[in-house]
Short mmCIF file of C-alpha atoms and ligand atoms in Angstrom, two decimals:
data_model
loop_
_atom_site.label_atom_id
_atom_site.label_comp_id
_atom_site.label_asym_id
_atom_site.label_seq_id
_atom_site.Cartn_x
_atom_site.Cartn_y
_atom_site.Cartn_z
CA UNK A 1 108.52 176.57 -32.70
CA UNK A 2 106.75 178.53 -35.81
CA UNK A 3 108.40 175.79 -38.45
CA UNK A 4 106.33 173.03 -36.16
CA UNK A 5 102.90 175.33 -35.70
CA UNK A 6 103.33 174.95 -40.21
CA UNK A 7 104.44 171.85 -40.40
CA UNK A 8 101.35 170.56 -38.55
CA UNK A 9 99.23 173.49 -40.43
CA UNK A 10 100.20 172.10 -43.91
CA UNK A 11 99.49 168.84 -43.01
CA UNK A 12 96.10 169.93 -41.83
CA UNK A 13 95.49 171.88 -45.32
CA UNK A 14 96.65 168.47 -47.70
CA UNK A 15 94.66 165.85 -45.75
CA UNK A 16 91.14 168.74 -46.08
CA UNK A 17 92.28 169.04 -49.45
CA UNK A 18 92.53 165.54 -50.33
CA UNK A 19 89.33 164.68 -48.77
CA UNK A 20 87.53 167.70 -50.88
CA UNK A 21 89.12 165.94 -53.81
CA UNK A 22 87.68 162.43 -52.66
CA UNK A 23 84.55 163.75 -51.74
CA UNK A 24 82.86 163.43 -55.39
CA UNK A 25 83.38 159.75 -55.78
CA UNK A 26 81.95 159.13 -52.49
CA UNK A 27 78.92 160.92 -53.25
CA UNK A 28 78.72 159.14 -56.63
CA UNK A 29 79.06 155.32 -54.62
CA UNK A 30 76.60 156.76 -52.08
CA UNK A 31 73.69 157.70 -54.52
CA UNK A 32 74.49 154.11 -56.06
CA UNK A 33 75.89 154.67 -59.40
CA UNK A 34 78.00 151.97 -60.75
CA UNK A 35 80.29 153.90 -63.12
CA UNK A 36 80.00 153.14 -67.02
CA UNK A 37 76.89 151.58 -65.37
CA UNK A 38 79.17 147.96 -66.30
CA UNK A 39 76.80 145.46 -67.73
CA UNK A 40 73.88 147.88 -67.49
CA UNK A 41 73.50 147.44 -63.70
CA UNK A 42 72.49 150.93 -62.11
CA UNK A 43 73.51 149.73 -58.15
CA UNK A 44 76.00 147.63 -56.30
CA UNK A 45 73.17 145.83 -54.84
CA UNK A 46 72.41 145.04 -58.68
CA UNK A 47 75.81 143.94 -59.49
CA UNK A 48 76.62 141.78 -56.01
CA UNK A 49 73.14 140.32 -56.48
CA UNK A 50 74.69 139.46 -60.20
CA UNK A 51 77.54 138.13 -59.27
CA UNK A 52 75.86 136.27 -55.90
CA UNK A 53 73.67 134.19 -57.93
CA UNK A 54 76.16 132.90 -60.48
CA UNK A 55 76.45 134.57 -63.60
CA UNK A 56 78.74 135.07 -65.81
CA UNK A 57 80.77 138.18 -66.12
CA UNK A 58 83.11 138.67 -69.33
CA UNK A 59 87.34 137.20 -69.21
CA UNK A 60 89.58 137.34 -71.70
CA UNK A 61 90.26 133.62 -70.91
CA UNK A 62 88.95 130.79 -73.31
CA UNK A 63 87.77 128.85 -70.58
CA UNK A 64 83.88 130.55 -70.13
CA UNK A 65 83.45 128.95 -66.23
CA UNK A 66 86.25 131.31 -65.20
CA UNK A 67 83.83 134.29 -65.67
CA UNK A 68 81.33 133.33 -63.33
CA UNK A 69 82.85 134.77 -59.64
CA UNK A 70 80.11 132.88 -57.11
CA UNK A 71 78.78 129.68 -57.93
CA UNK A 72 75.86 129.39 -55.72
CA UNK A 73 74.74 125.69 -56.11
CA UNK A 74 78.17 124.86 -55.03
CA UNK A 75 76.84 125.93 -51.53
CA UNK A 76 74.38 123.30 -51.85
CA UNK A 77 76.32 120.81 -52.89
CA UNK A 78 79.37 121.11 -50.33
CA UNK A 79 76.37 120.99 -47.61
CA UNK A 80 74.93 117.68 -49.32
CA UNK A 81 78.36 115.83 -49.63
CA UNK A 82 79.86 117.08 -45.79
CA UNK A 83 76.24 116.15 -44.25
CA UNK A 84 73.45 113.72 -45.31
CA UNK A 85 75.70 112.17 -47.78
CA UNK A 86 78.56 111.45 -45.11
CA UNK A 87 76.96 111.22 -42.64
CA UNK A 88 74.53 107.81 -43.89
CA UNK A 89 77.42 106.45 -45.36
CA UNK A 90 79.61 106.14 -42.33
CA UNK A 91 76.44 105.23 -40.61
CA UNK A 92 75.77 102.52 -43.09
CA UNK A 93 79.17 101.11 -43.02
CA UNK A 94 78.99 101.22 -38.99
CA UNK A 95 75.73 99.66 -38.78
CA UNK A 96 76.97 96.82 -41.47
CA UNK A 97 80.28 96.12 -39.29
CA UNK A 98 78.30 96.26 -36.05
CA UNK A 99 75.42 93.07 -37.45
CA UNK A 100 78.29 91.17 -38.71
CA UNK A 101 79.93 91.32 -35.18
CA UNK A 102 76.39 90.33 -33.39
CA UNK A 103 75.83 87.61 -36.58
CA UNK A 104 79.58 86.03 -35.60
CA UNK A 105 79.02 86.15 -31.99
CA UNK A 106 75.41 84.04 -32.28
CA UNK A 107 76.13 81.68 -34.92
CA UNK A 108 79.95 81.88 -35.16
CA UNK A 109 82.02 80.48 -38.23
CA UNK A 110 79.46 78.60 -40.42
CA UNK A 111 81.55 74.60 -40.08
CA UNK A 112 81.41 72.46 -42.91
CA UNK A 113 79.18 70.33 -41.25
CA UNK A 114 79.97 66.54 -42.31
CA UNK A 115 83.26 68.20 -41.82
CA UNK A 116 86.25 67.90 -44.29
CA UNK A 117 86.20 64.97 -46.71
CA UNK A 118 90.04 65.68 -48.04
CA UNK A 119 88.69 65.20 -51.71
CA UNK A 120 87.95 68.60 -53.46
CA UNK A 121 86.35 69.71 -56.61
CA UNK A 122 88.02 73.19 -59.09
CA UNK A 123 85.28 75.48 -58.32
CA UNK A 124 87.07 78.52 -59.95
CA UNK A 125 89.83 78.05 -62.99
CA UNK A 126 92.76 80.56 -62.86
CA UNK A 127 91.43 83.26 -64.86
CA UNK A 128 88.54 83.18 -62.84
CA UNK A 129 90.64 83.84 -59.96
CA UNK A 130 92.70 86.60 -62.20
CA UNK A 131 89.73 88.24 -62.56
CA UNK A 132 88.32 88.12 -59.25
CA UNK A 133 90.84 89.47 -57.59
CA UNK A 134 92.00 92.63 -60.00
CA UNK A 135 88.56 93.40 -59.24
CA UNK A 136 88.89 92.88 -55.20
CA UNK A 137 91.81 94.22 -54.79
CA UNK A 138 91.76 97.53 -56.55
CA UNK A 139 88.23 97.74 -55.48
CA UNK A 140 89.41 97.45 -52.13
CA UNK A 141 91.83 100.06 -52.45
CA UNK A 142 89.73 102.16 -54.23
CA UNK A 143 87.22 102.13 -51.44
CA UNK A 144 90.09 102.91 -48.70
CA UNK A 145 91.41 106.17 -50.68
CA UNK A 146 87.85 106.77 -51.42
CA UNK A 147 87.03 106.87 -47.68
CA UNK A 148 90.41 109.31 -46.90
CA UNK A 149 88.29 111.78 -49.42
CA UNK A 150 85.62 111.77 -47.81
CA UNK A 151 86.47 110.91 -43.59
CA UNK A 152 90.45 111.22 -43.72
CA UNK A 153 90.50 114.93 -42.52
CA UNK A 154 88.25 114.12 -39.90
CA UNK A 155 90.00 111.00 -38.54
CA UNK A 156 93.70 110.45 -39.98
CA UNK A 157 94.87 114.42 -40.04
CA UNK A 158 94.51 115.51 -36.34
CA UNK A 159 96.50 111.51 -36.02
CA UNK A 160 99.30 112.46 -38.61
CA UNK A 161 99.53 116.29 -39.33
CA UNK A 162 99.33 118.27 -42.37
CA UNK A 163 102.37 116.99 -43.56
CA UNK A 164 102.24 113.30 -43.52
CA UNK A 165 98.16 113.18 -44.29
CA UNK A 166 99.17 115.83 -47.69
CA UNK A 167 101.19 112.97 -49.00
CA UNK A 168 99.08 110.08 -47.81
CA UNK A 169 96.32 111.93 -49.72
CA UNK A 170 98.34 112.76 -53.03
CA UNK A 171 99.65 109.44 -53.58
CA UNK A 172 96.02 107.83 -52.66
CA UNK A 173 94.22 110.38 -55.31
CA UNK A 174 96.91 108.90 -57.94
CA UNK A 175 96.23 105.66 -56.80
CA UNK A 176 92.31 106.28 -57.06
CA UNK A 177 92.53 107.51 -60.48
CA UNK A 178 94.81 104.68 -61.96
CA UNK A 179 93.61 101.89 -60.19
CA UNK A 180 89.89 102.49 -61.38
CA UNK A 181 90.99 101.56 -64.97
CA UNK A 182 92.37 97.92 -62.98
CA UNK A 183 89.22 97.71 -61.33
CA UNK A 184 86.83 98.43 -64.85
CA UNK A 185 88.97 95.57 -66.73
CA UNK A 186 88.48 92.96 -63.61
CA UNK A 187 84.43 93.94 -63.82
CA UNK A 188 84.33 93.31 -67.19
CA UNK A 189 86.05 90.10 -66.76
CA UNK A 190 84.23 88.54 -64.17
CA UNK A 191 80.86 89.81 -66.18
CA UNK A 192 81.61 87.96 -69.12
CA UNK A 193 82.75 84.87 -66.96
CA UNK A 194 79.71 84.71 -64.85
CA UNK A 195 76.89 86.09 -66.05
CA UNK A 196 75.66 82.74 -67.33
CA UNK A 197 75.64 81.22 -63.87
CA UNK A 198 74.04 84.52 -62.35
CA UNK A 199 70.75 84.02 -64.62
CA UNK A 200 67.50 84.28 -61.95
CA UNK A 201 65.72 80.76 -61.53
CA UNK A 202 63.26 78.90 -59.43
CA UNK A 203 65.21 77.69 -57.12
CA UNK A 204 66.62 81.08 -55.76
CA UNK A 205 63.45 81.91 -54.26
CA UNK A 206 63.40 78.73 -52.22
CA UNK A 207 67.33 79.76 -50.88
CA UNK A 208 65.72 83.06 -50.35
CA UNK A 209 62.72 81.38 -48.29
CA UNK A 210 65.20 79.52 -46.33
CA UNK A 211 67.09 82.57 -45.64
CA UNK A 212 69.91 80.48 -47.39
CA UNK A 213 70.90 78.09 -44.78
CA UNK A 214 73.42 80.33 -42.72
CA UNK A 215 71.03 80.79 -39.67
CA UNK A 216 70.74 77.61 -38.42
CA UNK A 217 72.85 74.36 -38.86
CA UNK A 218 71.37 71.42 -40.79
CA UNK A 219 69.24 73.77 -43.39
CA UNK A 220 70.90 73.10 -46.83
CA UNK A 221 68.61 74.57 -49.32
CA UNK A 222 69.26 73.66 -53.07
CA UNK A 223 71.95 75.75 -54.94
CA UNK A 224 73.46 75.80 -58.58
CA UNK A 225 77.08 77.46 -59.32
CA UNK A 226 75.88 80.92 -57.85
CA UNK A 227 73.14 80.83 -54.86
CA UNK A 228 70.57 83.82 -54.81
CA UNK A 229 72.57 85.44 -52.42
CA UNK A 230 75.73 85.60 -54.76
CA UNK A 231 73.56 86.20 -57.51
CA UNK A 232 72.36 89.57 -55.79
CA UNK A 233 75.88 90.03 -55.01
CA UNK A 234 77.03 89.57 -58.60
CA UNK A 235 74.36 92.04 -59.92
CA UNK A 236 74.69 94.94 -57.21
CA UNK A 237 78.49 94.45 -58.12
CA UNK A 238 78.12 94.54 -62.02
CA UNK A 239 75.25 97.38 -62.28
CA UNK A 240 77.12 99.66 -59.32
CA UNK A 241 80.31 99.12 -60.82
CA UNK A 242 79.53 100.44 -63.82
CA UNK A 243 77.83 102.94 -62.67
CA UNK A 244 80.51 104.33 -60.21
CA UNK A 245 82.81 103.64 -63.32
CA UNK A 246 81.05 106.18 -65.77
CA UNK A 247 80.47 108.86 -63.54
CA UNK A 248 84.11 108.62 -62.04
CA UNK A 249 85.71 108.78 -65.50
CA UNK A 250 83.32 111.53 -65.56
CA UNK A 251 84.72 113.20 -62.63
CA UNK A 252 88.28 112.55 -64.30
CA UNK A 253 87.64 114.21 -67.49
CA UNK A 254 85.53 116.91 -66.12
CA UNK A 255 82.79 118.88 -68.13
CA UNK A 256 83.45 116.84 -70.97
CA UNK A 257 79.64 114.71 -70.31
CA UNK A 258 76.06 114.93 -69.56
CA UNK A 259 74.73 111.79 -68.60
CA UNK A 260 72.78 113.15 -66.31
CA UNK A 261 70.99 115.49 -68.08
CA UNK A 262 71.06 112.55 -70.97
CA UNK A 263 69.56 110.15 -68.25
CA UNK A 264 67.20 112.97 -66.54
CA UNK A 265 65.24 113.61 -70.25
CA UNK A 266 64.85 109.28 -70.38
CA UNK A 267 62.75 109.59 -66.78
CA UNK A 268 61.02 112.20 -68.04
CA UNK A 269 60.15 110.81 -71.02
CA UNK A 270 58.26 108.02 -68.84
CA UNK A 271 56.46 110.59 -66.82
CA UNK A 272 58.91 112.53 -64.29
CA UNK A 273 60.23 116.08 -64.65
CA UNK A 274 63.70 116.56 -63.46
CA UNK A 275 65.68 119.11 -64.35
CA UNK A 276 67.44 118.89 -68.02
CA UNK A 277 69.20 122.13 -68.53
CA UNK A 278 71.74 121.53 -66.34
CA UNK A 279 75.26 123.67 -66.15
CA UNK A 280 78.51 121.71 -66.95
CA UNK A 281 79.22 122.26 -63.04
CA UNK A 282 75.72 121.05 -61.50
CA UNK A 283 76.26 117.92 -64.04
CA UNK A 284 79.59 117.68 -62.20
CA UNK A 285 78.07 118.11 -58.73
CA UNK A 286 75.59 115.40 -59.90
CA UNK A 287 78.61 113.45 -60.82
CA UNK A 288 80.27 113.44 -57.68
CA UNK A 289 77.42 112.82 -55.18
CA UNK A 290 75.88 109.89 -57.29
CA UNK A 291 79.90 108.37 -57.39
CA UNK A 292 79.78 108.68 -53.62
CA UNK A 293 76.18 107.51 -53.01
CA UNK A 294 76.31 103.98 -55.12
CA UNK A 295 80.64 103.29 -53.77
CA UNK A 296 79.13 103.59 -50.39
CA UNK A 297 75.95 101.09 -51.13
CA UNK A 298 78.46 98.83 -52.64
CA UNK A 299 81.36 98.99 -49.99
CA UNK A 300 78.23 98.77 -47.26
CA UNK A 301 77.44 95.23 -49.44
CA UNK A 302 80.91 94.13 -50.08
CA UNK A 303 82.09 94.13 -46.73
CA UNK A 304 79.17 91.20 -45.82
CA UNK A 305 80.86 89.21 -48.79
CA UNK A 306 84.23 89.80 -47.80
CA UNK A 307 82.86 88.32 -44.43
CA UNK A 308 81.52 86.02 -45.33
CA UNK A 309 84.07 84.51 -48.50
CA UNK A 310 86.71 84.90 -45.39
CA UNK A 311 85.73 84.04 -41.65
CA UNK A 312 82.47 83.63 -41.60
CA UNK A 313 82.13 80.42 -43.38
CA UNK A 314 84.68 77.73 -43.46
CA UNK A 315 85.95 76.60 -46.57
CA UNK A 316 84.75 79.47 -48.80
CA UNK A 317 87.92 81.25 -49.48
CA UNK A 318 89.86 77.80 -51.03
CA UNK A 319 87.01 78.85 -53.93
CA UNK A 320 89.20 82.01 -54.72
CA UNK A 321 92.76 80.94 -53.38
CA UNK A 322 93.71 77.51 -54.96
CA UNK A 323 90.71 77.05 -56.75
CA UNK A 324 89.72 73.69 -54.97
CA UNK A 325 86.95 73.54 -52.68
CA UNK A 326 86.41 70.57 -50.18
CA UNK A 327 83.67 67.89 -51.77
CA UNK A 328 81.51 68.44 -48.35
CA UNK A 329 81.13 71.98 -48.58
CA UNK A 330 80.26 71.73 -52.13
CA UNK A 331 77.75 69.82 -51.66
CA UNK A 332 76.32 71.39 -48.61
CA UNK A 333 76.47 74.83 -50.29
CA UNK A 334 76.36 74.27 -54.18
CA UNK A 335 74.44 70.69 -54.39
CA UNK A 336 72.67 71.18 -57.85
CA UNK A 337 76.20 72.53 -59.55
CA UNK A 338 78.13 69.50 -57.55
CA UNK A 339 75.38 66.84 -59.56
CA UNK A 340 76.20 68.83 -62.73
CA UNK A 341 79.90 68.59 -62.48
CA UNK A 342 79.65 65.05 -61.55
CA UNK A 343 77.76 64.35 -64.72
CA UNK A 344 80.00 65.55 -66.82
CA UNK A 345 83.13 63.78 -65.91
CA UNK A 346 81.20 60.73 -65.99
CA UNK A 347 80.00 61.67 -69.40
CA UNK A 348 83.48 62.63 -70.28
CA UNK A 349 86.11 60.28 -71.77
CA UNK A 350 88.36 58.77 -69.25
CA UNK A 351 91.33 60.43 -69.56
CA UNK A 352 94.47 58.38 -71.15
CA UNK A 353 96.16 56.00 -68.75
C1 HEM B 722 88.86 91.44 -50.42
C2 HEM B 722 88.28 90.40 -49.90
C3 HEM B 722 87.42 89.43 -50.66
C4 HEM B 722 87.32 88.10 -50.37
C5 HEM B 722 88.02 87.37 -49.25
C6 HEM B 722 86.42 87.52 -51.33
C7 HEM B 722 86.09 86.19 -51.38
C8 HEM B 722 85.32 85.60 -52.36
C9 HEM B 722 85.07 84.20 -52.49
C10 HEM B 722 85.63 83.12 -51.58
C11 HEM B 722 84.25 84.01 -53.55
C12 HEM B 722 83.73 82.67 -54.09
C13 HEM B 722 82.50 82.23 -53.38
C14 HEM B 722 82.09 80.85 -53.84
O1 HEM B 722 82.93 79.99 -54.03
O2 HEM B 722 80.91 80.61 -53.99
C15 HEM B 722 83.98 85.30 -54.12
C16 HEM B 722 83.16 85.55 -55.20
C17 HEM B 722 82.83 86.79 -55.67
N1 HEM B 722 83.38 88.00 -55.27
FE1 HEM B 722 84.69 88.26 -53.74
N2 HEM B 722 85.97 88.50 -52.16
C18 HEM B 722 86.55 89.69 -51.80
C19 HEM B 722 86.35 90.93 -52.38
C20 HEM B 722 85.46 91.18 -53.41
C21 HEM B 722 85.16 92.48 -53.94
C22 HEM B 722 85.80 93.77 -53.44
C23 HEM B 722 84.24 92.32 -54.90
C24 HEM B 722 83.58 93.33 -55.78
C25 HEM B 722 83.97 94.52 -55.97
C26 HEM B 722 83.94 90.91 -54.98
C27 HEM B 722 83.04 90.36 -55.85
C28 HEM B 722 82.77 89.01 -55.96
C29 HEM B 722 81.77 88.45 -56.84
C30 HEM B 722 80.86 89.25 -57.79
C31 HEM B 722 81.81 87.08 -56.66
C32 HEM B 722 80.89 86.05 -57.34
C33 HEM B 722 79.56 86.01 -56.63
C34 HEM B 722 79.69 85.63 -55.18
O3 HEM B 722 80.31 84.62 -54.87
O4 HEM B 722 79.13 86.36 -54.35
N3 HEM B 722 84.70 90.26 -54.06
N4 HEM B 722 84.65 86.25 -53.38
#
């Protein structure tokens, strides 16, 4: 009975103790002291404030970003590329899908309208084709990964678990990243190829006027190789593909650029004042947000030309599958480049019997 009665009193005598011997260095934390007053900061509220609003603290390690604990713009831009930034891009893919529904169900499959003639003209040589479709088709699997980035936890994890939608991811990220190099050679490509037929003229404002023939049947306005509606296509194409090429090798190769502070001093040089001393991590958040703002402008766009190379108009895709279009549908589509092509085999030797 007495060993318990000091067992118990001994134990009451060490924790008092301990506590007396604690007691200094909560008094010191209480009056706000940071001790060796790190940094020269004289409070905690000092220090968390510090670290709170992103700067740097010192690490042994080479790599100086590692020393700053809180990024706060990072706040920003997580809100900016989970809100606005998805949100108006699934809208503006929605919206695109939902007018070319309504524009099949009211005017259908634009017909040839003379119908076949069973003669057809090359429209598009081979390495036309080549390049056309490394372009299209890692485009269009750069778009779909693209999209899992951005929408896939949302939509395809709760479908296929953790498990499944980890891999799907991993393999589409490697996919992203090798297939953008494909997709930078087939731009190129189909720049050099077609530029010359993509030159503004005259006669695309008239197409334009007529709002290029495809809402009503019988209107055939005047067209060379490339109508103004491909030529807009061609340029939004060539100008957002290299842009969402540069800053996605940019996002590859990270803090290794600053185009945007490089591009920011050019506007300002004509008048604006943006921002031009910009950290190697807000030039990446720049990075990212642009590379999703202009892929979802151009997948928005691209899906209306897949439409319409594909069901919406008959005849179109023979231009990128075989090569040969039907002699009716170049002429009711391309009549100007038809007369052209015509003249030249007729100014052409015959060939050898
Ligand atoms: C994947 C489905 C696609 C289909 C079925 C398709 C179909 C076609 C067809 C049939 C043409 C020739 C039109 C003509 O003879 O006048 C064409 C041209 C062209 N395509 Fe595609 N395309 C696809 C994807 C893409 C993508 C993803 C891009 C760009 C990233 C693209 C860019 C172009 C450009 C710049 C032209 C020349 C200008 C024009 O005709 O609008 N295409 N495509």
């Amino acid at each position: 009975m007495y060993s318990r009665i000091l067992a118990a009193f001994a134990v009451i005598v060490t924790l008092f103790s301990g506590m007396a011997l604690l007691a200094p260095a909560a008094i010191a934390q209480q009056s706000g002291e940071v001790p060796g007053q790190a940094l020269g900061i004289n409070s905690d509220a000092d220090l968390w404030r510090f670290v709170r609003t992103g700067n740097a603290g010192s690490v042994s390690m080479k790599d100086e970003l590692g020393a700053v604990m809180i990024q706060s713009e990072g706040d920003n831009w997580r809100a900016l590329r989970n809100g606005p930034l998805s949100n108006i891009g699934a809208f503006g893919l929605f919206i695109m899908l939902f007018l070319l529904t309504m524009f099949y169900m009211v005017r259908g499959k634009i017909r040839i309208e003379k119908g076949p003639s069973g003669k057809t003209i090359l429209r598009f040589g081979s390495i036309d084709r080549f390049a056309h479709w490394l372009m299209a088709g890692s485009f269009v699997v750069l778009g779909l990964t693209g999209l899992n980035l951005l929408y896939g936890r949302y939509i395809i994890l709760p479908i296929v678990g953790p498990e499944v939608f980890s891999a799907i991811t991993t393999g589409g990220k490697y996919a992203h990243n090798y297939l953008a190099f494909a997709f930078m050679v087939g731009l190129g490509l189909s720049f050099l190829l077609w530029v010359r037929h993509n030159i503004p003229s005259k006669i695309d404002l008239q197409w334009l006027r007529m709002g290029g023939g495809i809402f009503k049947k019988g209107v055939h306005p005047p067209a060379k190789k490339f109508n103004a509606g491909q030529k807009i296509i061609f340029w939004v194409t060539m100008v957002g593909g290299l842009s969402v090429s540069l800053s996605g090798i940019a996002l590859m190769f990270p803090f290794q650029t600053t185009m945007f502070a490089d591009t920011f001093a050019i506007f300002n040089a004509v008048g604006l004042n943006l921002p031009t001393d910009l950290t190697p991590i807000q030039e990446q958040q720049y990075n990212q947000i642009w590379h999703g703002v202009v892929s979802l402008v151009l997948m928005v766009i691209i899906v209306a030309h897949i439409y319409i190379g594909s069901v919406g108009m008959e005849g179109a895709i023979d231009a990128m599958h075989s090569g040969e279009v039907d002699l009716n549908w170049a002429k009711e589509h391309h009549n100007l480049w038809v007369e052209e092509e015509q003249q030249k085999t007729k100014g052409s030797p015959s060939p050898a019997e």
